[in-house]
mmCIF file of C-alpha atoms (C1' of nucleotides) in Angstrom:
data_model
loop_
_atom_site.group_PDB
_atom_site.id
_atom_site.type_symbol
_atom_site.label_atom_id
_atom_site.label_comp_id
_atom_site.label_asym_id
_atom_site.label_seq_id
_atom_site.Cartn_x
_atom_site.Cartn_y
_atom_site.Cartn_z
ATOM 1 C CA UNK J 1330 15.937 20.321 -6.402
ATOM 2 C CA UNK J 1331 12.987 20.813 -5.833
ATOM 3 C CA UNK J 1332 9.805 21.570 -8.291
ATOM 4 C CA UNK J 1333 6.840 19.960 -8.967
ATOM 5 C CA UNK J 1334 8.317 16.333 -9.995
ATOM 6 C CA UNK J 1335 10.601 16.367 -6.986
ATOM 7 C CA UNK J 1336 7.953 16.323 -4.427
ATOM 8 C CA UNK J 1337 5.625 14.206 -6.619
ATOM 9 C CA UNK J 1338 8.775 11.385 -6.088
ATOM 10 C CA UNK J 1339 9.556 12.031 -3.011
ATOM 11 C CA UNK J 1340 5.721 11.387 -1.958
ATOM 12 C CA UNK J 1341 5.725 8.017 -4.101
ATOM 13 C CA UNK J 1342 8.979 7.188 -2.077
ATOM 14 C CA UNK J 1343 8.377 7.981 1.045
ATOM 15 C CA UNK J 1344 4.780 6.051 0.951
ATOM 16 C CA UNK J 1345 7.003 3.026 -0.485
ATOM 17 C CA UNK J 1346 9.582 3.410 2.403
ATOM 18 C CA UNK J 1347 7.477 4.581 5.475
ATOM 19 C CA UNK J 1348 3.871 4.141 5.016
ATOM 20 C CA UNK J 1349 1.380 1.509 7.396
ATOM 21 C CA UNK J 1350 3.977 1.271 9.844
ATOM 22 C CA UNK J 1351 4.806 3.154 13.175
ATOM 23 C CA UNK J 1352 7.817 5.468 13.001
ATOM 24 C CA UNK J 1353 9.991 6.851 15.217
ATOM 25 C CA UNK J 1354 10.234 10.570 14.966
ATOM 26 C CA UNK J 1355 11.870 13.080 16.141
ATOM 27 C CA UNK J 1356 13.753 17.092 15.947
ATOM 28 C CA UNK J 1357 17.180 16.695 16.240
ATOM 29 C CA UNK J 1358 17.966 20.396 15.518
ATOM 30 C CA UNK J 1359 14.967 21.144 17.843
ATOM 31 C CA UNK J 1360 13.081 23.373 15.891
ATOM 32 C CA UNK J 1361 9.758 20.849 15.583
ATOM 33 C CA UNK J 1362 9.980 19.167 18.595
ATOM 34 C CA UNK J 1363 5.891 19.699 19.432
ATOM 35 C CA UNK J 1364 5.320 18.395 15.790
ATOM 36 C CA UNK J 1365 7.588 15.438 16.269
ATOM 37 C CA UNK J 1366 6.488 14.458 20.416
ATOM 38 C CA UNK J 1367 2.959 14.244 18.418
ATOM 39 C CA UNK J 1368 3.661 12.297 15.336
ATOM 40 C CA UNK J 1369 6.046 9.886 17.504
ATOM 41 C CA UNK J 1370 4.819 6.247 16.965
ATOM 42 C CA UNK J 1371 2.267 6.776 14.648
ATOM 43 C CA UNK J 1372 1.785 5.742 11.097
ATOM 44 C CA UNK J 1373 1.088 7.616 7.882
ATOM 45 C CA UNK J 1374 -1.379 5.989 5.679
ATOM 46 C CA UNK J 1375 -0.801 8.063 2.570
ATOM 47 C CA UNK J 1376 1.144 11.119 1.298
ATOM 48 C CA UNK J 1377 -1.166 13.616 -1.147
ATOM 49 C CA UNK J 1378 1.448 15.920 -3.225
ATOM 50 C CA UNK J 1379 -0.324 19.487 -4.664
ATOM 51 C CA UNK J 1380 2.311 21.083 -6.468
ATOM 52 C CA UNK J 1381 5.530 21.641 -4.627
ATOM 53 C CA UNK J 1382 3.673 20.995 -0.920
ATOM 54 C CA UNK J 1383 3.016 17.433 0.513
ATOM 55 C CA UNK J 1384 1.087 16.063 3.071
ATOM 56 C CA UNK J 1385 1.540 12.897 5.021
ATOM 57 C CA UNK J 1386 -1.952 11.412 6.405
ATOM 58 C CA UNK J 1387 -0.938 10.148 9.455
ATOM 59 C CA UNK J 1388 -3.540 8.308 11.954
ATOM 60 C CA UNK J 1389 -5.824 9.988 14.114
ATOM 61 C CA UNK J 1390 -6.801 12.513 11.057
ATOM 62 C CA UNK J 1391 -3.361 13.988 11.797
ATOM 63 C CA UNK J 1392 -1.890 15.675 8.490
ATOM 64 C CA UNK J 1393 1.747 16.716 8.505
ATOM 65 C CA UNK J 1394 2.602 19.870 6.086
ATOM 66 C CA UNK J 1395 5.778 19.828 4.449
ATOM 67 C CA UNK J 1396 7.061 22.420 2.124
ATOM 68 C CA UNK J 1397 10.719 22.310 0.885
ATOM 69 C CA UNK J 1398 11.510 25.906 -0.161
ATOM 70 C CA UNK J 1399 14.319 26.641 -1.842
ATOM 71 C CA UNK J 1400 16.460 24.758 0.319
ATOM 72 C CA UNK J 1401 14.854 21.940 1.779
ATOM 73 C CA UNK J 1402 15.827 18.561 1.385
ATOM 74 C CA UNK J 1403 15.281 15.013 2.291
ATOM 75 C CA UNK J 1404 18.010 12.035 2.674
ATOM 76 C CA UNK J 1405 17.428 8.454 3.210
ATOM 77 C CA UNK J 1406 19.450 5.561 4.663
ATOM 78 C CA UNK J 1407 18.995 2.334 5.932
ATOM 79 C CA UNK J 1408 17.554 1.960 9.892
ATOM 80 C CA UNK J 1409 18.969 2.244 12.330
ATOM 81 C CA UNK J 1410 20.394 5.532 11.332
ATOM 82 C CA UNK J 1411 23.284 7.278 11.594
ATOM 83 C CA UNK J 1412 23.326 10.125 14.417
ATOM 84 C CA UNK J 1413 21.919 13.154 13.019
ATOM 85 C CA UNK J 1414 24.357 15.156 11.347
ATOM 86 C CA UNK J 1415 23.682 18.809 10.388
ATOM 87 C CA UNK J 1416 20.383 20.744 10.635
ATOM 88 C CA UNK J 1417 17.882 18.081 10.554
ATOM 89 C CA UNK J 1418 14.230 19.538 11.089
ATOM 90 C CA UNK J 1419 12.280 16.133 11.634
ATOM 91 C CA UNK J 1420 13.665 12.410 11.391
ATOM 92 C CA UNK J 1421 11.382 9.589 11.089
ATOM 93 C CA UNK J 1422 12.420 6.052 11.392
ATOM 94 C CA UNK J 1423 10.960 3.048 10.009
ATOM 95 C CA UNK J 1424 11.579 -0.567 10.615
ATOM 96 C CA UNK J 1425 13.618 -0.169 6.674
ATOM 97 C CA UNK J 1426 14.401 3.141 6.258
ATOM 98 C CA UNK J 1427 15.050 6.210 7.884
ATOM 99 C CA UNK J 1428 14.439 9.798 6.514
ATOM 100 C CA UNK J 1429 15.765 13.154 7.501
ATOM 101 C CA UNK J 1430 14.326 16.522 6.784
ATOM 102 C CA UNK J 1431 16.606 19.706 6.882
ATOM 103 C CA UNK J 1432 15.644 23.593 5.299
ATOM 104 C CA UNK J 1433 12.513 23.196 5.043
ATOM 105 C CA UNK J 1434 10.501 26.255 4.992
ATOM 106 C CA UNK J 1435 7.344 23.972 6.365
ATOM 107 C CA UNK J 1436 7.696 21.077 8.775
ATOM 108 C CA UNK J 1437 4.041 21.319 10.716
ATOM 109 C CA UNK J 1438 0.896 19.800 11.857
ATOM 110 C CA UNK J 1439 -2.000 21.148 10.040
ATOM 111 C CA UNK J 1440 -5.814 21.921 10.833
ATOM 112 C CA UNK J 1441 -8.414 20.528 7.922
ATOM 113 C CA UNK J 1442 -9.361 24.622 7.703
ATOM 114 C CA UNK J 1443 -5.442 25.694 7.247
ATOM 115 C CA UNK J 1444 -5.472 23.132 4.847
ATOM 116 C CA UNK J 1445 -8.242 23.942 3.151
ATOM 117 C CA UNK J 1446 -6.810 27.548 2.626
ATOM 118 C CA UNK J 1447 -3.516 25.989 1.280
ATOM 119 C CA UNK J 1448 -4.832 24.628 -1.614
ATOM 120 C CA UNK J 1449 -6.974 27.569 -2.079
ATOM 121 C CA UNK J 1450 -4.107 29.440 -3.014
ATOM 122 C CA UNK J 1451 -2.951 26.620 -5.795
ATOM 123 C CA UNK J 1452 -4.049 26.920 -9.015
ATOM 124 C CA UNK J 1453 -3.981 23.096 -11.109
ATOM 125 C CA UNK J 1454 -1.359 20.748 -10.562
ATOM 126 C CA UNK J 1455 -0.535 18.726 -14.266
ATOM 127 C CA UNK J 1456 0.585 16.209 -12.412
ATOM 128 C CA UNK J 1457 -2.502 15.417 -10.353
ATOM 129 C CA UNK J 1458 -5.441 13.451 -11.789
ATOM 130 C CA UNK J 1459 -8.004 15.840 -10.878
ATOM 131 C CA UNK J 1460 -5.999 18.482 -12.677
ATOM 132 C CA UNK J 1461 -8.346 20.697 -14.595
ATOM 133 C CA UNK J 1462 -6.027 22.259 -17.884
ATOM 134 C CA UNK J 1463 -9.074 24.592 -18.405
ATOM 135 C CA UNK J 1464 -8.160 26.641 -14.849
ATOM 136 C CA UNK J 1465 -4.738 27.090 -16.346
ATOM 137 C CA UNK J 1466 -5.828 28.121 -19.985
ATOM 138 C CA UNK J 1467 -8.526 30.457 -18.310
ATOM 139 C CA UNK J 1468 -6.106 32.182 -15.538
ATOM 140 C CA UNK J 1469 -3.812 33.187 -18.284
ATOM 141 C CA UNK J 1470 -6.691 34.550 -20.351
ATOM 142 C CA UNK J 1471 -7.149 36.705 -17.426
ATOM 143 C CA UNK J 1472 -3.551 37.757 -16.956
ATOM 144 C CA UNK J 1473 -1.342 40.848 -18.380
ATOM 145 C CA UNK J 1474 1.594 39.900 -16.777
ATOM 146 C CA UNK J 1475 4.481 38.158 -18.973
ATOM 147 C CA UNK J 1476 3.616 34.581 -19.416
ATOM 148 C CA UNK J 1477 7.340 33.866 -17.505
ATOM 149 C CA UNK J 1478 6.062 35.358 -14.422
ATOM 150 C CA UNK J 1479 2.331 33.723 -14.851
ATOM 151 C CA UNK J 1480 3.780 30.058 -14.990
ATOM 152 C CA UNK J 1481 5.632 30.853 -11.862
ATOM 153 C CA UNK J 1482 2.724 31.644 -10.157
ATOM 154 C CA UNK J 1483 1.476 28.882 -7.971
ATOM 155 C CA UNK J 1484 -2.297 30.055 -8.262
ATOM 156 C CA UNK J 1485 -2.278 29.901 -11.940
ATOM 157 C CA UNK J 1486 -0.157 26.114 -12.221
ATOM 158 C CA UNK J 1487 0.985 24.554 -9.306
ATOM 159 C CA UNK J 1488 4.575 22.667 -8.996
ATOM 160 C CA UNK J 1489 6.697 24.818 -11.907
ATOM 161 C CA UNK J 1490 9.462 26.566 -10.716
ATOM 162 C CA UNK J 1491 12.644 28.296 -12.293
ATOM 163 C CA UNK J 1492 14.113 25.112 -14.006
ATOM 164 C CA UNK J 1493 10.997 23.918 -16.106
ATOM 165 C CA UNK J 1494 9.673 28.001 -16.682
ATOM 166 C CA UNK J 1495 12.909 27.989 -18.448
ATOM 167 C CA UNK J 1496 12.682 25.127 -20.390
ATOM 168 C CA UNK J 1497 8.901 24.901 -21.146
ATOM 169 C CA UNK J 1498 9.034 27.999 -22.568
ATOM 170 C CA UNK J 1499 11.966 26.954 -24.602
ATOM 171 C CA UNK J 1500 10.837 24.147 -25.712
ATOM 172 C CA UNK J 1501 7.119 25.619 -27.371
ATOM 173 C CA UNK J 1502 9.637 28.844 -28.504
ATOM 174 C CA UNK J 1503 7.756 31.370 -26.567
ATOM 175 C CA UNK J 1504 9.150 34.695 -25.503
ATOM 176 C CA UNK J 1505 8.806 34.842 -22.023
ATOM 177 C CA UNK J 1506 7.762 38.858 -21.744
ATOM 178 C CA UNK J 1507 4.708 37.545 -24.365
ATOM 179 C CA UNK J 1508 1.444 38.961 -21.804
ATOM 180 C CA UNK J 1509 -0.381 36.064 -20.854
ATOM 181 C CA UNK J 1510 -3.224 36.897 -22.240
ATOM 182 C CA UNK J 1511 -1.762 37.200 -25.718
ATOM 183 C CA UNK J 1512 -0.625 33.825 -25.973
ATOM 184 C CA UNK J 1513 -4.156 32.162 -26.748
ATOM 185 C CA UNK J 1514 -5.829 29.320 -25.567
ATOM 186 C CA UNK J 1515 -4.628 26.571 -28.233
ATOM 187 C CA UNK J 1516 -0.984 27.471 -27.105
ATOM 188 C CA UNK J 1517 -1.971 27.718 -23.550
ATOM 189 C CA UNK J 1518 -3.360 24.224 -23.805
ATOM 190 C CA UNK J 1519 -0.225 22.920 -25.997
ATOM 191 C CA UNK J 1520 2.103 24.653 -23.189
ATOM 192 C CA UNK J 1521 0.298 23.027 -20.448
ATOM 193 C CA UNK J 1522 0.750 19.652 -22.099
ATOM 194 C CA UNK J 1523 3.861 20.680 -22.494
ATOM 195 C CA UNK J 1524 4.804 21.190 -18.476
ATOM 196 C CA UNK J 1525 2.883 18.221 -17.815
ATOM 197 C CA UNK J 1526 4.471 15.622 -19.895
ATOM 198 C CA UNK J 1527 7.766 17.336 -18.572
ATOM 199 C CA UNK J 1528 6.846 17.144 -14.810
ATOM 200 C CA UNK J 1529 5.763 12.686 -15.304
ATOM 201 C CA UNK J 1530 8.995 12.210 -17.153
ATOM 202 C CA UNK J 1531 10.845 14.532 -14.569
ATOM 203 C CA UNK J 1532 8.889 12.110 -12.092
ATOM 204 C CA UNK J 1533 9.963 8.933 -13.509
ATOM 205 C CA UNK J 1534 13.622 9.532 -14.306
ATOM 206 C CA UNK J 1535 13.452 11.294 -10.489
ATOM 207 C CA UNK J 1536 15.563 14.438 -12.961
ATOM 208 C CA UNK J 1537 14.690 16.971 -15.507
ATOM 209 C CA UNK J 1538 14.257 15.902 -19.187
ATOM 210 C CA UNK J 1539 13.406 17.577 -21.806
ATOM 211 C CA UNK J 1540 11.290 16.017 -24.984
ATOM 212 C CA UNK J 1541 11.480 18.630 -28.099
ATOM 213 C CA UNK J 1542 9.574 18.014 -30.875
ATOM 214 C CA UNK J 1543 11.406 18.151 -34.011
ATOM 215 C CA UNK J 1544 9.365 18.333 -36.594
ATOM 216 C CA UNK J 1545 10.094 21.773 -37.892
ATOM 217 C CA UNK J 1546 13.734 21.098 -38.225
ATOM 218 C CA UNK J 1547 14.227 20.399 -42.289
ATOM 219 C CA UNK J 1548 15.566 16.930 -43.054
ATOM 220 C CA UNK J 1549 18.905 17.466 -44.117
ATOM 221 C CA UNK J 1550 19.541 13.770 -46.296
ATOM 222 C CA UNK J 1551 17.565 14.024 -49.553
ATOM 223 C CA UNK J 1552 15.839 16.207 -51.133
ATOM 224 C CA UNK J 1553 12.443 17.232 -50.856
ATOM 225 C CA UNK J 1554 9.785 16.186 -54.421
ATOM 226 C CA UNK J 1555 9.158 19.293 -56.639
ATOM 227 C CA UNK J 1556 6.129 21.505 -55.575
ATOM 228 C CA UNK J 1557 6.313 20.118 -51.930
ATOM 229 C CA UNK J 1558 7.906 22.223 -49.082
ATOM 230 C CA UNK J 1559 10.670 20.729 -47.021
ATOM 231 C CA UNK J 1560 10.335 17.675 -45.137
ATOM 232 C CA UNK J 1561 10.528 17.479 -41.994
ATOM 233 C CA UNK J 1562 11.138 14.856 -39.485
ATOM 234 C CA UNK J 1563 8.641 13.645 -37.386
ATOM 235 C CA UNK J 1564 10.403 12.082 -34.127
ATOM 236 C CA UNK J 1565 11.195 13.612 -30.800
ATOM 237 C CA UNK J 1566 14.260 13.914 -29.451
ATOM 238 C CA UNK J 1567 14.756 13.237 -25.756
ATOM 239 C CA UNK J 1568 17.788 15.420 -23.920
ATOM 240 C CA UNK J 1569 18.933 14.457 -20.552
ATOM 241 C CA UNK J 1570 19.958 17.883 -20.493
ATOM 242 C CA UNK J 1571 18.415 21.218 -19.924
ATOM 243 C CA UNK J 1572 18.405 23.581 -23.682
ATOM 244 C CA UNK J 1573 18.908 26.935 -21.714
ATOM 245 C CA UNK J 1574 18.602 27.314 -17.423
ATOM 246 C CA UNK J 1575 21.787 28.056 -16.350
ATOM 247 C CA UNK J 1576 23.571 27.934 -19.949
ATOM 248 C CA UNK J 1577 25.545 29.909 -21.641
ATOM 249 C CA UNK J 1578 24.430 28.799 -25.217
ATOM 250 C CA UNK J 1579 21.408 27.507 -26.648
ATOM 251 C CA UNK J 1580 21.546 23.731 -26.612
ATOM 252 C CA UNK J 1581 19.537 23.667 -29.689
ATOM 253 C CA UNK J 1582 21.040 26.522 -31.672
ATOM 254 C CA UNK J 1583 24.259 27.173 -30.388
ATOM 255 C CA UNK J 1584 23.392 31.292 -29.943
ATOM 256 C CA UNK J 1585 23.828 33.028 -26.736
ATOM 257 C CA UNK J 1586 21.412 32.657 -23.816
ATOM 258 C CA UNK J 1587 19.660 35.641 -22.954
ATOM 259 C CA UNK J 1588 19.411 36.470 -18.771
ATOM 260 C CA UNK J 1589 17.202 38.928 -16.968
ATOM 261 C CA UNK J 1590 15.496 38.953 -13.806
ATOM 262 C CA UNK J 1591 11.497 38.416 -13.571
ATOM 263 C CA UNK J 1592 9.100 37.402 -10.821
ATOM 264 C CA UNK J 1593 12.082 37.857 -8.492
ATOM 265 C CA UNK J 1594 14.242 35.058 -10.688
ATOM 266 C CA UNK J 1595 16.591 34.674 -13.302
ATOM 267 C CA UNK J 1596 14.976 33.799 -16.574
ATOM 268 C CA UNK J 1597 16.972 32.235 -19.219
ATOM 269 C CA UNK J 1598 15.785 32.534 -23.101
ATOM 270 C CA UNK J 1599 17.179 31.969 -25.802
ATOM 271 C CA UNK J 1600 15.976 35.090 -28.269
ATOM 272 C CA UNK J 1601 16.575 32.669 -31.262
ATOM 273 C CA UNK J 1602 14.176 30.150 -30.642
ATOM 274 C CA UNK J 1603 11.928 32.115 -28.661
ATOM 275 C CA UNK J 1604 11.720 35.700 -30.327
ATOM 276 C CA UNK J 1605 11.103 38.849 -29.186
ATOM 277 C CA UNK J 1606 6.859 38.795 -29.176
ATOM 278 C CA UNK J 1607 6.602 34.796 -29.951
ATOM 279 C CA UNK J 1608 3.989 32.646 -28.646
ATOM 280 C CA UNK J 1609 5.369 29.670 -30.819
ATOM 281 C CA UNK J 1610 4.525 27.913 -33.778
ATOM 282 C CA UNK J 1611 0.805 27.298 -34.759
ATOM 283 C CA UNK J 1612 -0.356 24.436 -32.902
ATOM 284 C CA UNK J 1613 -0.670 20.904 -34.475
ATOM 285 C CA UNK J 1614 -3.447 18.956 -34.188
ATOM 286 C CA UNK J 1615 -1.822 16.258 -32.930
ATOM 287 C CA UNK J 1616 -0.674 17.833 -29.780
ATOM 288 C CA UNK J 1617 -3.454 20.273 -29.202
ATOM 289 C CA UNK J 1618 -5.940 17.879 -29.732
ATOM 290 C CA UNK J 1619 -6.793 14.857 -26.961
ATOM 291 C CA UNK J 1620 -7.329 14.341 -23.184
ATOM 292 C CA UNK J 1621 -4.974 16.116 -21.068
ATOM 293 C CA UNK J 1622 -1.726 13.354 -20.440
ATOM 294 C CA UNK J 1623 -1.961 11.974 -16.766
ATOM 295 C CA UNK J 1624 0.684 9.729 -14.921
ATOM 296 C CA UNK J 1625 -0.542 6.938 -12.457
ATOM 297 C CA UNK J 1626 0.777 7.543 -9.130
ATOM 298 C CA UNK J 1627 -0.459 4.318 -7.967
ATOM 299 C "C1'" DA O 497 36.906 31.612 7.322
ATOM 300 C "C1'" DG O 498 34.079 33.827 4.329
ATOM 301 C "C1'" DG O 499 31.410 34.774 0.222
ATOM 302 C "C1'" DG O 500 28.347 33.641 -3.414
ATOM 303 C "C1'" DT O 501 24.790 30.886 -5.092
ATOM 304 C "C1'" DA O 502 20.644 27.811 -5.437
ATOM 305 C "C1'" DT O 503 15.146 24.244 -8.630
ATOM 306 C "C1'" DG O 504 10.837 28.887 -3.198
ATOM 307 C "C1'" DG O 505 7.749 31.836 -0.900
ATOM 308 C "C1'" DT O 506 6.080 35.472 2.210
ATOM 309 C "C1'" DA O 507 5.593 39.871 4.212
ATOM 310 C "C1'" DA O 508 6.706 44.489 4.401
ATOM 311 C "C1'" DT O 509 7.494 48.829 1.701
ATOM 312 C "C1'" DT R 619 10.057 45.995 -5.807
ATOM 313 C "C1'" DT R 620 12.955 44.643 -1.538
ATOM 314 C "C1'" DA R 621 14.163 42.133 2.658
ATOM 315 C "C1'" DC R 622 14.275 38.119 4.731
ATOM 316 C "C1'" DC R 623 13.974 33.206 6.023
ATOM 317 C "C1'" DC R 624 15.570 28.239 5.515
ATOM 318 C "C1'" DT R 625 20.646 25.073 4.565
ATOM 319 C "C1'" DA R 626 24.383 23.002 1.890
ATOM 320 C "C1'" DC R 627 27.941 23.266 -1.147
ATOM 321 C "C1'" DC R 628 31.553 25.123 -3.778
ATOM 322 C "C1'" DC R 629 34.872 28.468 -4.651
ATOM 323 C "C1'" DT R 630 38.493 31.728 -3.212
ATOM 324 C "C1'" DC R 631 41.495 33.722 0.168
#
DNA sequence: AGGGTATGGTAAT
DNA sequence: TTACCCTACCCTC
């Protein structure tokens, strides 16, 4: 599961469960066993989460890299645990809780310099405090490629993956072959408030909703005073579902979801709501306009 | 038992 | 663009 929100929550977690206290770690499957002899009975003082990678501060100015890949995953239970079961990269053990580590495509100690390259490659992170919205608006400004493929790109927004390109897009109706460039920098900043109010509430609720705005959908009670166009409704409507990855039909309209491969995954559209050439609806005020949302990760 | 699939990313072609 | 890596789970045979 894991995008942007997923390692945001699993750093909160793991600094809840683990942090200020010596662990016990270890490589059952064997394949970190340098990493683990090192990190053995130390502490961690602090996780930092940049899009989908973390890093645990342990003492000593010793920073462990973790990225999950498409397959990586963490499990907790209670200390003492359970004989590792399974492929488990690292283990740590805490006086509470323990937490294993399997698939993960990085499970290593890093230098400040590697570091320092890492998040050279990341491009804004909504979910960070220090997120700048302006990188994002300006890297698609500078971008041909669809605007499916640019949101996937870690460099231009760090922490979206498959699951929220699919339903971002969705949700502001844009076509996902629309050229980055074309979709303007009102939209881009309404799309990136977009992601990032999806990533907190992803975050909080530790899943994937989705918040659509609904006030272009015509009331249906009533009927709307002479001279005045329809009325619309005003509230939002929260789904604890997803509108089109992995559908078959539009959770919104009903049609058909449209499928085809780009930047190496599936996208799913729906060519209703999002038509051919769309970069959404004009922009309100209301949600262009203000400081870019943040969530306290205290 | 074996195959297909998955919310990711890199390196080679 | 493709090949490949990482692991778990679910389906079919």
């Amino acid at each position: 599961m894991p995008e942007g929100h997923t390692i945001h929550r699993l750093a909160l977690d793991h600094v809840r469960d683990l942090a200020r206290q010596p662990l016990q770690v270890s490589s059952p499957q064997g394949r970190a066993v340098e990493t683990a002899r090192v990190l053995d009975g130390r502490a961690f003082a602090k996780v930092d989460a940049y899009g989908k990678h973390l890093l645990y501060r342990f003492e000593d100015e010793l920073t462990l890299h973790v990225h999950l890949g498409l397959f990586g995953k963490f499990r907790r239970q209670a200390s003492p645990p359970e004989p590792p079961v399974g492929e488990k990269r690292l283990r740590m053990v805490g006086d509470r809780w323990t937490v294993d580590l399997s698939g993960a495509v990085a499970c290593a100690l890093i230098e400040p310099d590697e570091e320092e390259a890492l998040l050279a490659r990341l491009g804004p992170d909504p979910l960070r405090r220090d997120a700048d919205p302006e990188r994002f608006v300006a890297a698609l400004r500078r971008r041909s490629i669809p605007i499916g493929a640019a949101i996937m790109d870690q460099k231009v927004i760090a922490g979206i993956g498959n699951v929220f390109r699919a339903e971002a897009l969705h949700v502001d109706g844009i076509d996902p072959l629309l050229p980055a460039r074309e979709l303007g920098d009102e939209r881009a900043r309404v799309l990136w408030r977009t992601m990032a109010k999806m990533l907190a509430d992803g975050v909080r609720e530790r899943r994937i909703v989705t918040i659509r705005d609904a006030r272009d959908k015509p009331v249906t009670a009533g009927r709307a005073p002479k001279g005045e166009g329809p009325r619309t409704r005003a509230d939002r409507v929260r789904h604890k579902t997803v509108h089109v990855y992995r559908r078959r039909d539009c959770h919104d309209c009903g049609g058909p979801v449209e499928t085809y491969p780009m930047a190496g995954r599936t996208v799913y559209t729906c060519p209703a709501c999002q038509p051919a050439g769309s970069a959404g609806p004009s922009p309100t005020p209301a949600l262009a306009d203000g400081p870019a949302p943040t969530l306290d990760l205290g």
